[in-house]
Coordinates of C-alpha atoms in Angstrom, one line a residue:
M1 CA 116.8 39.7 260.9
A2 CA 114.3 42.1 262.2
R3 CA 117.0 44.8 262.4
L4 CA 117.9 44.2 258.8
L5 CA 114.2 44.5 257.7
I6 CA 113.9 47.8 259.6
T7 CA 117.0 49.1 257.9
L8 CA 115.8 48.2 254.5
F9 CA 112.4 49.8 255.1
S10 CA 114.0 52.9 256.4
L11 CA 116.1 53.2 253.2
L12 CA 113.1 52.7 250.9
P13 CA 111.9 56.4 251.0
L14 CA 115.4 57.5 250.2
A15 CA 115.6 55.2 247.2
C16 CA 112.3 56.5 245.9
Y17 CA 113.4 60.1 246.4
A18 CA 116.6 59.4 244.5
Q19 CA 114.7 57.8 241.7
S20 CA 112.3 60.8 241.4
D21 CA 115.4 63.1 241.5
I22 CA 116.6 61.6 238.2
P23 CA 115.3 63.8 235.3
Y24 CA 113.0 62.3 232.6
Y25 CA 113.5 63.9 229.2
L26 CA 111.2 64.9 226.3
Q27 CA 112.5 66.3 223.0
F28 CA 110.7 68.4 220.3
S29 CA 112.7 68.8 217.1
G30 CA 112.4 70.6 213.8
N31 CA 114.9 70.4 211.0
L32 CA 115.8 71.2 207.4
L33 CA 116.8 68.3 205.3
I34 CA 118.1 67.1 201.9
N35 CA 117.1 63.6 200.7
V36 CA 119.6 62.3 198.1
P37 CA 118.4 59.3 196.0
V38 CA 120.8 56.3 196.2
E39 CA 121.1 52.9 194.6
G40 CA 118.4 52.2 192.0
F41 CA 116.5 55.3 192.9
S42 CA 119.5 57.5 191.9
R43 CA 119.5 56.0 188.4
V44 CA 116.0 57.3 187.8
Q45 CA 115.6 60.4 190.0
D46 CA 118.4 62.9 189.2
G47 CA 117.3 65.7 191.6
V48 CA 117.4 65.8 195.4
S49 CA 114.4 66.4 197.7
V50 CA 114.6 69.6 199.8
G51 CA 112.3 70.1 202.7
G52 CA 111.8 69.9 206.4
G53 CA 110.4 67.8 209.2
G54 CA 109.8 67.4 212.9
A55 CA 109.9 64.8 215.7
F56 CA 108.6 64.1 219.2
I57 CA 110.9 61.9 221.3
F58 CA 110.5 60.6 224.8
Q59 CA 112.8 58.7 227.2
G60 CA 111.9 55.0 227.5
K61 CA 112.8 54.9 231.2
R62 CA 114.1 57.4 233.7
G63 CA 117.9 57.4 233.8
K64 CA 118.2 55.0 230.8
P65 CA 119.8 56.0 227.5
L66 CA 117.0 54.5 225.3
F67 CA 114.5 56.9 223.7
F68 CA 111.5 56.3 221.4
G69 CA 109.6 58.7 219.2
L70 CA 107.6 59.6 216.0
E71 CA 109.0 61.7 213.2
A72 CA 107.6 63.0 209.8
A73 CA 109.2 64.9 207.0
G74 CA 108.4 66.1 203.5
G75 CA 110.2 67.7 200.5
R76 CA 109.9 68.5 196.9
F77 CA 112.1 66.9 194.1
E78 CA 111.4 68.9 190.9
T79 CA 109.0 71.5 189.5
E80 CA 108.0 72.5 186.0
S81 CA 105.7 75.4 185.2
I82 CA 104.3 77.1 182.1
K83 CA 102.8 80.5 181.9
F84 CA 100.3 81.6 179.3
T85 CA 98.1 84.6 178.6
T86 CA 94.5 84.7 177.4
T87 CA 92.2 87.6 176.4
Q88 CA 88.8 87.7 177.9
N89 CA 86.4 90.7 177.3
G90 CA 89.3 92.6 175.8
F91 CA 91.6 92.2 178.8
A92 CA 94.7 90.1 179.0
E93 CA 94.7 87.5 181.9
D94 CA 97.8 85.6 183.0
F95 CA 97.7 82.0 184.1
R96 CA 100.3 79.5 185.3
E97 CA 100.3 75.7 185.5
R98 CA 102.8 74.2 187.8
T99 CA 103.5 70.4 188.4
S100 CA 105.9 69.3 191.1
T101 CA 107.0 65.9 192.5
H102 CA 107.1 65.3 196.3
L103 CA 108.3 62.8 198.9
L104 CA 106.7 62.4 202.3
Q105 CA 107.8 60.0 205.0
A106 CA 106.9 59.1 208.5
H107 CA 108.6 56.7 211.0
V108 CA 108.7 55.4 214.5
L109 CA 112.2 55.4 215.9
A110 CA 114.3 54.0 218.7
R111 CA 117.3 56.0 219.7
F112 CA 120.3 55.1 221.8
K113 CA 121.8 58.3 223.3
P114 CA 124.4 57.8 226.1
F115 CA 124.7 60.4 228.8
T116 CA 128.1 62.0 228.1
G117 CA 128.0 64.9 230.6
F118 CA 129.5 67.0 227.8
F119 CA 128.1 69.6 225.4
L120 CA 128.4 67.1 222.5
Q121 CA 125.8 64.3 222.7
P122 CA 126.1 61.6 220.0
Y123 CA 123.2 59.2 219.3
A124 CA 122.2 56.3 216.9
D125 CA 118.7 55.7 215.5
G126 CA 116.7 52.8 214.1
L127 CA 113.6 53.7 212.0
L128 CA 110.6 51.9 210.6
G129 CA 107.8 53.5 208.6
G130 CA 106.7 54.4 205.1
K131 CA 107.3 56.7 202.2
W132 CA 104.6 58.5 200.0
L133 CA 105.6 59.7 196.6
Y134 CA 103.2 61.9 194.6
A135 CA 103.0 64.5 191.9
R136 CA 100.7 67.5 192.1
T137 CA 99.5 70.1 189.6
V138 CA 98.3 73.6 190.6
F139 CA 96.5 75.8 188.1
S140 CA 96.4 79.5 189.1
Q141 CA 95.7 83.0 187.9
E142 CA 98.4 85.7 188.4
F143 CA 97.6 89.4 189.0
D144 CA 99.6 92.5 189.5
E145 CA 101.7 93.0 192.6
D146 CA 102.5 89.2 192.9
E147 CA 98.9 88.3 193.8
V148 CA 98.0 84.8 192.9
E149 CA 94.6 83.0 193.0
V150 CA 94.6 79.2 192.9
I151 CA 91.9 77.9 190.6
E152 CA 92.5 74.2 190.9
R153 CA 94.9 71.7 192.4
Y154 CA 94.9 68.0 192.0
T155 CA 97.2 64.9 192.5
E156 CA 98.4 63.4 189.2
I157 CA 99.9 60.2 190.7
S158 CA 100.6 58.8 194.2
D159 CA 102.1 55.6 195.7
N160 CA 103.4 54.5 199.0
T161 CA 106.0 51.9 200.2
L162 CA 107.8 50.5 203.2
S163 CA 110.7 52.5 204.7
V164 CA 113.3 51.1 207.1
G165 CA 116.7 52.4 208.0
A166 CA 119.3 53.6 210.5
G167 CA 120.9 56.9 211.3
A168 CA 123.5 58.7 213.5
G169 CA 123.9 62.2 214.7
V170 CA 125.2 64.5 217.3
Q171 CA 123.5 67.2 219.4
V172 CA 125.4 70.3 220.5
R173 CA 124.0 72.2 223.5
L174 CA 123.5 75.9 222.7
S175 CA 121.9 76.9 226.0
A176 CA 120.9 75.4 229.3
A177 CA 117.8 77.5 230.0
P178 CA 115.9 76.7 227.8
D179 CA 117.8 73.4 227.0
L180 CA 118.3 74.1 223.3
L181 CA 120.4 71.7 221.1
L182 CA 121.7 72.1 217.6
D183 CA 121.2 68.8 215.8
F184 CA 123.3 67.3 213.0
R185 CA 122.0 64.0 211.6
C186 CA 122.5 61.6 208.7
V187 CA 120.0 58.8 207.9
Y188 CA 120.0 56.0 205.4
L189 CA 116.4 54.8 204.5
Y190 CA 115.8 51.7 202.4
G191 CA 112.6 52.3 200.4
G192 CA 110.6 49.6 198.6
S193 CA 109.5 49.9 195.0
A194 CA 107.0 52.5 194.2
R195 CA 105.4 54.2 191.1
Y196 CA 106.1 57.9 190.8
W197 CA 106.9 60.6 188.3
A198 CA 110.4 61.5 187.2
R199 CA 111.6 64.1 184.7
D200 CA 111.3 62.8 181.1
P201 CA 114.5 63.4 179.0
D202 CA 112.4 63.2 175.8
A203 CA 109.7 65.7 176.9
P204 CA 108.5 68.0 174.1
D205 CA 109.9 71.5 173.8
P206 CA 108.0 73.7 174.2
L207 CA 105.6 72.1 176.7
E208 CA 101.9 72.3 176.2
F209 CA 101.2 71.2 179.7
S210 CA 103.5 71.2 182.7
A211 CA 102.8 67.5 183.4
E212 CA 104.4 66.6 180.0
A213 CA 107.8 67.2 181.6
F214 CA 107.5 64.0 183.6
E215 CA 107.0 60.3 183.0
P216 CA 105.9 57.5 185.3
R217 CA 108.7 55.2 186.6
I218 CA 108.9 52.3 189.0
S219 CA 112.0 51.7 191.1
P220 CA 113.2 51.2 194.7
T221 CA 113.1 54.5 196.7
S222 CA 116.2 54.4 199.0
T223 CA 117.5 57.7 200.1
L224 CA 120.4 59.2 202.2
S225 CA 119.2 62.2 204.3
F226 CA 121.3 65.0 205.7
Q227 CA 119.5 67.0 208.4
L228 CA 120.2 70.2 210.4
G229 CA 117.8 71.2 213.1
L230 CA 117.0 72.5 216.5
T231 CA 115.8 70.4 219.5
L232 CA 114.1 71.7 222.6
Q233 CA 114.8 69.3 225.5
I234 CA 112.4 69.4 228.5
S235 CA 113.2 67.8 231.8
L236 CA 110.1 66.8 233.7
K237 CA 112.1 67.2 236.9
E238 CA 112.6 70.9 236.1
F239 CA 109.0 71.2 235.0
H240 CA 107.6 69.9 238.3
G241 CA 110.1 72.1 240.2
L242 CA 108.2 75.2 238.8
E243 CA 104.9 74.1 240.4

């Protein structure tokens, strides 16, 4: 018995060393994305939201394929602008009023990403968070040589709602040092009902104000997102090896 205990204690440092030798991963991601309205949202919102986002993801436990993280993204659906000229002190001055509709979203995520030992690395995500839909108007003066001075900007309408969904993707290793991955991802996000602006098919023509191109609507806000991005993967084992 004593010999067995001595053997176990002698192996303990080796086990600790082997555990520390397993890398622990962090990921920093940036992406371009297209949000396509689906289900009830698609019957009201004709356009797609184009924008970008980013994420920070960390490994739940060293050597395990479960990751957790935070991500945020934003995009613009539609824009309407009108330009007009006024005369002040005998000089013509150009002004522009622009109204645009936007979607922002933020989520916590859990990711299952098995270790493939291959340059293709598939994964699956579960997400929980919120969506924020708003419309903003910007009033600006335009000068020669594309110079623009913003005079006023304000939010016309805003609302938020729950967002929950799932996604899948694949990361393709581009280089090992730094560990850079090309990321393809598709995410379905169920969105609760929210009040927002959508384009008004019966808007007056010509418009007196850019906001007249839109009307308030209420509907679910589910989307299907297609994303293309780059991910920098950092191994803490490699980081400590530089010290």
